[in-house]
Amino acid sequence: MSSTAPTETWKDHWKCFFACGIIVLSPFQYGLDFGIIGGLQAMVGFLKVFGYPNPNVPSGWNIDTTRQQLISSLMTLGAFISAGTAGFVASYFGRRQCLWAACVLCCVSNIIMMTTESIGALYAGRFLIGLANGYFMTFSQLYIQESSPAKYRGWFLTIFQFFTSFGTLIGTIIDWATAKRPDKLAYIIPLGIIYIIPFFIAVGLFFIPESPRWLILRERYDEGLKSLTWMRPNGAPVAEEAAEIRAAIEKEKELGAGVNFVDMFKNAIDRRRTVLAVCAVTLQAASGSMFIIAYKAYFLTMANVDDPFAMSNVLSVMGILAILFNSLIVVKFGRRRVILMIGLAVCGIFQIIIAVVYDKLGRTKTTGNVLVALTCLYMMSYNGMISSYAWLAGGEIPSQRLRSYTFGLAAAVGFFGAWLTTFTAPYFINPASLNWGPKYGYIWFPSCFIAVAWVWFFLPETKGRTLEEIDEMFENRLPARGFRKYICIGHTDGAPKGEERPPSSENEKNASEVLHTEVKA
């Protein structure tokens, strides 16, 4: 047994934390874009260029439903396309190279959006920044999943979600600061902020190594070992970890040598992992969160809430507080299945309450205050219990050799769900269409509880497991509820298959989290 594993602290992994700290600027950029664009559609300065006067709405200006759909949904469509092609791109380019490409795309798209008054050019800019955001979100998560130690992986993904929400908060604060300007600068200033983060990402990537698992998968073992050595503390059993990674990849190749899109579905094990990863990420869309995240300022304006931009900031802050609270429990508790089921159930209940309150009381000041309070609680539940764990579960489940393809597909389907929501939401909430407003929650209540049922029956528990241990459990075809108590024996020992039995003590529970090093003793 390794004597160093139990005494290691997060400070010993400071290089890994530094590398992932650079990488999590990617979700910050994604959140910043969402926060800024969501607020632009409620700005008078923006609506004077791309909207039309309407004395029947609180702000005096409105935007055509089709334009509203395309401005928000073209970004997610672009992200869907870039995430969906991630597996093919990753066959030739590393995680860092793809993130550099995202930085370039982001800056090009922003130049277009800042310099045009043409709605067609604005659409093109939104689509291009969607391509960039798809790369930001997909390859940053792949890097974190492949580089972080098992005991800190949940923590890193919580930080990932924190930066997504923190970026959204900064975007809404910037919008709030400029919203009262009556001219174009009301939206030009927020768009100008978007250049900053890609610059820091592009520079920071020069100071960190490539993903060790990607290098080993591409048969660049020595480079992968060097990258892993840089990531891990001094004295860590790096050679053993690298050997376990290579052995797991070789074991997977025995099941199927191919590495392309079709191979995700060729055999039953890969097919199961693909479906689980896709559905896990799609839980975010199933919660109905995207219509609140993408349109919260507009949604609150139409609900007659006082100072909707300030209230948008409140919603973002509450979501961040939930993530911070979650970070205190994710490493110790972190049960994916339990937290996801609770989060989905709570969000479904809040959606139906919001819909009923608005349906019965109408557009009054009292209704507005109630909606703000309930929406705050909803965002806390979503950020604290769904968004972090959906990405985390979806990223842990894919196999080593197909990880880029499977997670790329999962992210793409997740973005498609987001696109579908942002594209259809204006039909429901815009006064020029169905004018449902918050009654849109009637649709998302049953969606949340269908998702709860899926998690209960199909999603396996992967807390505290290395990616190689997860491979072993899938190869042994365990049922979803058999993962948590299963004892792994590793790929490099040549021992017989482990058998499903509960840990006999707390020490054995801890041992199961680092067994891939302990079995070498």
XYZ file of C-alpha atoms in Angstrom:
521
model
C 0.000 0.000 0.000
C 1.239 3.478 -0.807
C 2.095 5.315 2.333
C 1.839 8.699 0.776
C -1.739 8.487 -0.466
C -3.511 8.859 2.898
C -1.329 11.836 3.950
C -1.510 13.823 0.714
C -3.403 17.111 0.878
C -4.638 19.388 -1.849
C -1.535 21.544 -1.338
C 0.614 18.633 -2.520
C -1.341 18.724 -5.785
C -0.791 22.454 -6.328
C 0.462 22.001 -9.887
C -2.682 20.099 -10.845
C -4.768 22.798 -9.170
C -2.830 25.450 -11.111
C -3.384 23.666 -14.431
C -7.082 23.156 -13.778
C -7.286 26.764 -12.584
C -6.225 27.881 -16.072
C -8.675 25.476 -17.667
C -11.704 26.597 -15.605
C -11.445 30.042 -17.174
C -13.157 28.320 -20.134
C -16.514 27.812 -18.362
C -16.133 31.338 -16.949
C -16.043 32.601 -20.554
C -19.112 30.515 -21.414
C -21.020 31.835 -18.385
C -19.954 35.408 -19.131
C -21.355 35.157 -22.650
C -24.640 33.713 -21.378
C -24.989 36.411 -18.723
C -24.284 39.248 -21.125
C -26.460 38.051 -24.023
C -29.379 37.205 -21.737
C -29.449 40.815 -20.512
C -28.963 42.505 -23.889
C -32.431 41.496 -25.010
C -33.986 43.602 -22.249
C -31.804 46.710 -22.895
C -33.430 49.710 -24.538
C -30.124 50.555 -26.259
C -30.006 47.096 -27.837
C -33.721 47.047 -28.679
C -33.459 50.398 -30.493
C -31.124 48.688 -32.972
C -32.560 45.156 -33.177
C -36.074 45.495 -31.700
C -39.142 47.727 -32.031
C -41.150 50.129 -29.806
C -44.085 48.568 -27.965
C -45.979 50.658 -25.401
C -47.756 47.566 -24.077
C -44.667 46.092 -22.367
C -43.062 47.541 -19.196
C -39.844 48.769 -20.874
C -41.635 50.323 -23.877
C -39.598 48.189 -26.273
C -39.805 44.568 -27.398
C -38.016 42.224 -29.760
C -39.470 40.003 -32.450
C -39.951 36.428 -31.272
C -37.939 34.964 -34.153
C -35.010 37.291 -33.539
C -35.115 36.519 -29.841
C -35.047 32.808 -30.613
C -32.127 32.999 -33.000
C -29.947 35.359 -30.936
C -29.954 32.942 -28.025
C -30.336 29.602 -29.779
C -27.721 30.039 -32.522
C -25.037 30.069 -29.844
C -26.212 26.718 -28.480
C -26.552 25.376 -32.036
C -22.917 26.296 -32.703
C -21.924 24.651 -29.418
C -23.885 21.535 -30.408
C -21.966 21.259 -33.681
C -18.498 21.842 -32.202
C -19.112 19.496 -29.262
C -20.532 16.854 -31.587
C -17.355 16.877 -33.704
C -15.039 16.874 -30.657
C -14.212 13.176 -30.992
C -13.054 13.544 -34.593
C -11.044 16.682 -33.812
C -9.443 15.039 -30.746
C -8.042 12.304 -32.995
C -5.642 14.891 -34.375
C -5.410 17.712 -31.845
C -4.847 17.797 -28.087
C -6.991 19.474 -25.466
C -4.803 22.588 -25.338
C -4.780 23.070 -29.109
C -8.579 22.904 -29.230
C -8.850 25.488 -26.452
C -6.499 27.797 -28.361
C -8.787 27.440 -31.390
C -11.762 28.364 -29.180
C -9.989 31.550 -28.065
C -9.455 32.627 -31.681
C -13.067 31.861 -32.668
C -14.348 33.793 -29.656
C -12.438 36.959 -30.595
C -13.446 36.774 -34.283
C -17.125 36.375 -33.416
C -17.023 39.259 -30.983
C -15.530 41.594 -33.588
C -18.505 40.808 -35.824
C -21.093 41.430 -33.084
C -19.564 44.710 -31.933
C -19.228 46.245 -35.381
C -22.597 45.412 -36.952
C -26.149 46.716 -36.956
C -27.236 43.935 -39.306
C -29.306 41.204 -37.718
C -27.805 38.658 -40.142
C -24.250 39.491 -39.065
C -25.346 39.335 -35.420
C -26.690 35.836 -36.067
C -23.357 34.857 -37.658
C -21.461 36.195 -34.644
C -23.672 34.254 -32.242
C -23.165 31.049 -34.218
C -19.360 31.452 -34.271
C -19.168 32.164 -30.556
C -21.278 29.033 -30.079
C -18.612 27.013 -31.887
C -16.045 28.527 -29.513
C -18.174 27.831 -26.428
C -18.681 24.202 -27.462
C -14.905 23.747 -27.538
C -14.472 25.666 -24.275
C -16.961 23.504 -22.393
C -16.086 20.123 -23.936
C -12.291 20.174 -23.999
C -11.927 21.936 -20.658
C -13.983 19.224 -18.961
C -12.091 16.478 -20.747
C -8.814 17.974 -19.531
C -10.058 18.149 -15.932
C -11.511 14.623 -15.977
C -8.311 13.179 -17.410
C -5.822 15.099 -15.258
C -7.295 15.334 -11.769
C -6.878 12.674 -9.035
C -10.026 10.667 -8.284
C -10.464 12.133 -4.783
C -10.484 15.691 -6.148
C -12.342 15.140 -9.417
C -15.726 16.028 -7.923
C -14.201 19.102 -6.340
C -12.697 20.261 -9.641
C -16.023 19.812 -11.418
C -17.720 21.830 -8.666
C -15.152 24.572 -9.269
C -15.939 24.212 -12.981
C -19.619 24.863 -12.331
C -18.773 27.682 -9.916
C -16.840 29.482 -12.640
C -19.700 28.977 -15.108
C -22.138 30.617 -12.677
C -19.606 33.238 -11.580
C -19.133 34.186 -15.231
C -22.902 34.517 -15.597
C -22.995 36.741 -12.505
C -20.245 39.004 -13.851
C -22.096 39.206 -17.175
C -25.351 40.230 -15.493
C -23.557 42.796 -13.307
C -21.949 44.332 -16.396
C -25.374 44.455 -18.075
C -26.891 46.035 -14.967
C -24.160 48.707 -14.958
C -24.781 49.709 -18.592
C -28.487 48.890 -19.056
C -29.748 52.405 -18.372
C -27.676 53.930 -21.180
C -30.038 54.884 -24.042
C -27.444 54.378 -26.814
C -25.528 51.520 -28.445
C -22.822 51.606 -25.804
C -25.318 49.926 -23.487
C -24.515 46.621 -25.220
C -21.176 47.418 -26.923
C -19.412 47.816 -23.554
C -20.503 44.368 -22.265
C -19.482 42.743 -25.554
C -16.044 44.360 -25.273
C -15.453 42.560 -21.971
C -15.614 39.207 -23.766
C -12.092 39.669 -25.199
C -10.400 39.562 -21.798
C -10.817 35.927 -20.763
C -9.688 34.289 -24.054
C -6.463 36.306 -23.797
C -5.671 34.903 -20.335
C -6.621 31.369 -21.389
C -4.414 31.523 -24.500
C -1.413 32.729 -22.495
C -1.970 30.348 -19.563
C -2.072 27.262 -21.797
C 1.624 27.746 -22.576
C 2.481 27.029 -18.931
C 0.671 23.698 -18.439
C 1.164 20.245 -20.010
C -1.193 18.331 -22.270
C -3.684 15.858 -20.756
C -1.688 12.753 -19.712
C -4.486 10.330 -20.605
C -4.855 11.850 -24.091
C -1.104 11.475 -24.672
C -1.100 7.836 -23.513
C -4.179 7.105 -25.627
C -2.340 8.535 -28.660
C 0.559 6.108 -27.886
C 2.835 8.908 -26.688
C 3.539 7.133 -23.418
C 6.753 8.941 -22.437
C 5.110 12.338 -22.932
C 2.083 11.154 -20.968
C 4.309 9.963 -18.127
C 6.105 13.321 -18.116
C 2.774 15.189 -18.025
C 1.490 12.990 -15.191
C 4.740 13.494 -13.247
C 4.274 17.259 -13.545
C 0.684 16.956 -12.302
C 1.299 14.743 -9.264
C 3.128 15.441 -5.961
C 6.767 14.474 -5.463
C 7.032 10.824 -4.496
C 3.632 9.860 -5.904
C 3.509 6.444 -7.656
C 3.289 8.068 -11.095
C 4.738 5.110 -13.009
C 2.090 2.812 -11.495
C -0.729 5.225 -12.341
C 0.519 5.606 -15.912
C 0.820 1.820 -16.241
C -2.749 1.407 -14.952
C -3.991 3.979 -17.484
C -2.225 2.172 -20.335
C -3.448 -1.228 -19.144
C -7.042 0.051 -18.999
C -6.772 1.438 -22.529
C -5.326 -1.849 -23.815
C -8.089 -3.777 -22.041
C -10.691 -1.625 -23.785
C -9.015 -2.217 -27.133
C -9.558 -5.952 -26.601
C -13.288 -5.213 -26.543
C -13.066 -3.055 -29.663
C -10.016 -1.740 -31.454
C -11.803 1.026 -33.311
C -11.849 4.637 -32.175
C -14.535 6.477 -34.130
C -18.141 7.591 -33.852
C -19.648 4.207 -34.777
C -17.584 2.398 -32.117
C -19.584 4.101 -29.381
C -22.477 1.799 -30.296
C -20.816 -1.395 -31.593
C -20.712 -3.456 -28.411
C -23.091 -3.545 -25.470
C -20.628 -2.070 -22.937
C -19.691 0.974 -25.016
C -23.315 1.421 -26.061
C -24.434 1.462 -22.423
C -21.726 3.960 -21.444
C -22.610 6.231 -24.348
C -26.322 6.279 -23.515
C -25.616 6.892 -19.813
C -23.187 9.754 -20.492
C -25.567 11.436 -22.926
C -28.563 11.130 -20.611
C -26.584 12.302 -17.567
C -25.551 15.559 -19.244
C -29.070 16.025 -20.636
C -30.446 16.144 -17.063
C -29.565 19.856 -17.061
C -31.894 20.551 -19.967
C -34.572 18.294 -18.460
C -34.717 20.543 -15.389
C -35.917 23.496 -17.510
C -33.130 25.726 -16.229
C -32.116 27.096 -19.608
C -35.176 29.257 -20.101
C -34.474 31.021 -16.789
C -30.705 31.279 -17.367
C -30.992 32.508 -20.959
C -33.944 34.866 -20.522
C -33.985 35.775 -16.840
C -33.808 39.571 -17.331
C -36.465 39.451 -20.064
C -38.529 36.922 -18.086
C -38.455 39.136 -14.975
C -39.267 42.246 -17.044
C -42.359 40.598 -18.518
C -43.371 39.437 -15.009
C -43.378 43.117 -13.931
C -40.538 42.681 -11.423
C -38.978 45.919 -10.153
C -35.420 46.413 -11.529
C -35.126 43.089 -13.390
C -31.380 43.544 -14.014
C -30.688 43.876 -10.276
C -32.873 40.848 -9.592
C -30.944 38.905 -12.264
C -27.814 39.578 -10.233
C -29.563 38.288 -7.113
C -30.464 35.042 -8.916
C -26.862 34.559 -10.032
C -25.517 35.232 -6.526
C -27.890 32.703 -4.982
C -26.798 30.112 -7.504
C -23.149 30.737 -6.640
C -23.842 30.431 -2.915
C -25.387 27.027 -3.603
C -22.256 25.940 -5.480
C -20.014 27.122 -2.631
C -22.109 25.148 -0.147
C -21.943 22.161 -2.470
C -18.129 22.387 -2.553
C -18.085 21.712 1.193
C -19.848 18.369 0.771
C -18.813 17.172 -2.697
C -15.517 15.555 -1.636
C -16.868 13.941 1.579
C -20.355 13.005 0.376
C -20.725 13.666 -3.338
C -23.189 10.821 -4.072
C -24.151 11.587 -7.681
C -27.400 9.618 -7.736
C -28.825 10.903 -4.455
C -27.987 14.559 -5.041
C -29.258 14.517 -8.637
C -32.576 12.949 -7.648
C -33.119 15.423 -4.808
C -32.157 18.371 -7.017
C -34.439 17.359 -9.876
C -37.385 16.758 -7.545
C -36.931 20.108 -5.771
C -36.574 21.995 -9.077
C -39.708 20.343 -10.448
C -41.686 21.383 -7.362
C -40.477 24.995 -7.624
C -41.359 25.093 -11.340
C -44.956 24.052 -10.676
C -45.321 26.483 -7.742
C -44.011 29.373 -9.872
C -46.447 28.469 -12.657
C -49.454 28.186 -10.303
C -48.689 31.468 -8.487
C -48.456 33.408 -11.754
C -51.493 31.645 -13.196
C -53.688 32.476 -10.184
C -52.408 35.941 -9.197
C -51.469 37.400 -12.588
C -48.908 40.150 -13.267
C -48.921 42.025 -9.954
C -46.138 43.402 -7.745
C -46.850 40.708 -5.164
C -46.534 38.059 -7.851
C -43.215 39.569 -8.950
C -41.811 39.403 -5.412
C -42.949 35.801 -4.981
C -41.449 34.837 -8.343
C -38.084 36.350 -7.430
C -37.999 34.415 -4.136
C -39.031 31.107 -5.715
C -36.706 31.542 -8.676
C -33.816 32.203 -6.269
C -34.564 28.921 -4.509
C -34.868 27.183 -7.860
C -31.449 28.449 -9.036
C -29.875 27.400 -5.736
C -31.283 23.900 -6.165
C -30.235 23.693 -9.805
C -26.670 24.965 -9.315
C -26.103 23.098 -6.073
C -27.528 19.721 -7.016
C -27.982 19.317 -10.777
C -25.573 21.280 -12.955
C -22.324 20.196 -11.251
C -23.285 16.540 -10.895
C -24.787 16.154 -14.370
C -21.524 17.217 -16.040
C -19.513 15.214 -13.496
C -21.436 11.987 -14.048
C -21.459 12.446 -17.812
C -17.709 12.960 -17.879
C -16.776 10.025 -15.624
C -18.783 7.365 -17.447
C -17.184 7.286 -20.970
C -14.450 4.745 -21.728
C -10.803 5.801 -22.067
C -10.377 5.184 -25.785
C -13.748 6.708 -26.731
C -13.826 9.509 -24.152
C -13.518 12.357 -26.684
C -16.254 10.893 -28.874
C -18.615 9.920 -26.061
C -18.282 13.064 -23.992
C -18.364 15.169 -27.162
C -21.655 13.505 -28.108
C -22.992 13.937 -24.559
C -22.067 17.632 -24.562
C -23.561 18.028 -28.033
C -26.882 16.493 -26.984
C -26.791 18.663 -23.842
C -26.291 21.735 -26.011
C -29.070 20.539 -28.322
C -31.384 20.370 -25.304
C -30.300 23.892 -24.362
C -30.863 25.030 -27.956
C -34.317 23.473 -28.042
C -35.258 25.285 -24.825
C -33.843 28.660 -25.831
C -35.383 28.350 -29.296
C -38.886 27.462 -28.125
C -39.047 29.510 -24.884
C -39.849 32.844 -26.622
C -43.031 31.298 -28.076
C -44.204 30.652 -24.540
C -42.976 33.731 -22.634
C -43.083 36.549 -25.224
C -46.266 38.718 -25.049
C -46.315 38.757 -28.856
C -46.775 34.948 -28.901
C -48.439 32.671 -26.293
C -47.642 35.070 -23.428
C -47.410 32.270 -20.859
C -44.607 33.936 -18.928
C -43.824 31.920 -15.757
C -46.643 29.484 -16.580
C -43.977 27.805 -18.732
C -43.182 25.871 -15.519
C -46.186 23.616 -16.188
C -44.095 21.917 -18.892
C -40.967 21.426 -16.778
C -42.591 19.911 -13.683
C -43.248 16.480 -15.292
C -39.916 16.666 -17.125
C -38.053 16.885 -13.802
C -39.790 13.845 -12.342
C -39.221 11.729 -15.448
C -35.526 12.582 -14.997
C -35.691 11.502 -11.331
C -37.011 8.092 -12.400
C -34.234 7.687 -14.970
C -31.522 8.436 -12.392
C -33.010 5.933 -9.959
C -33.170 3.061 -12.438
C -30.141 3.618 -14.671
C -27.409 5.970 -13.396
C -24.516 4.202 -11.593
C -22.708 5.696 -8.583
C -19.084 6.653 -9.416
C -18.091 8.686 -6.354
C -14.427 8.304 -5.352
C -13.562 5.972 -8.242
C -10.620 6.356 -10.613
C -11.498 6.310 -14.308
C -9.788 2.914 -14.527
C -11.980 1.504 -11.739
C -15.058 2.765 -13.567
C -13.810 0.931 -16.675
C -13.503 -2.289 -14.672
C -17.019 -2.052 -13.261
C -18.561 -1.508 -16.683
C -16.527 -4.371 -18.132
C -17.938 -6.599 -15.384
C -21.457 -5.490 -16.427
C -22.596 -4.414 -12.978
C -26.172 -3.124 -12.580
C -26.529 0.579 -11.792
C -27.128 0.044 -8.072
C -24.197 -2.392 -7.815
C -21.452 0.165 -8.471
C -21.280 1.839 -5.066
C -20.274 -1.198 -3.000
C -18.200 -3.017 -5.600
C -14.527 -3.707 -4.742
C -12.178 -3.253 -7.709
C -8.994 -5.288 -8.231
C -7.325 -3.274 -11.019
C -6.179 -4.076 -14.562
C -2.506 -4.754 -13.929
C -2.541 -7.497 -11.290
C -3.919 -10.423 -13.232
C -6.111 -11.258 -10.255
C -9.561 -12.799 -10.663
C -12.539 -10.538 -10.938
C -13.668 -8.836 -7.767
C -16.981 -9.676 -6.260
C -19.672 -7.310 -5.108
C -19.567 -6.867 -1.334
C -20.003 -3.917 1.017
C -17.006 -2.245 2.668
C -16.625 -3.669 6.182
C -15.373 -0.431 7.737
C -14.790 3.240 7.081
C -11.138 2.445 6.367
C -12.169 0.029 3.650
C -14.455 2.692 2.189
C -11.492 5.036 1.989
C -9.397 2.230 0.550
C -11.819 1.705 -2.296
C -11.219 5.306 -3.378
C -7.474 4.786 -3.875
C -7.378 1.042 -4.536
C -5.629 1.456 -7.868
C -2.445 2.299 -5.937
C -3.050 0.111 -2.908
C -3.267 -3.142 -4.840
C 0.371 -2.617 -5.826
C 1.516 -3.084 -2.197
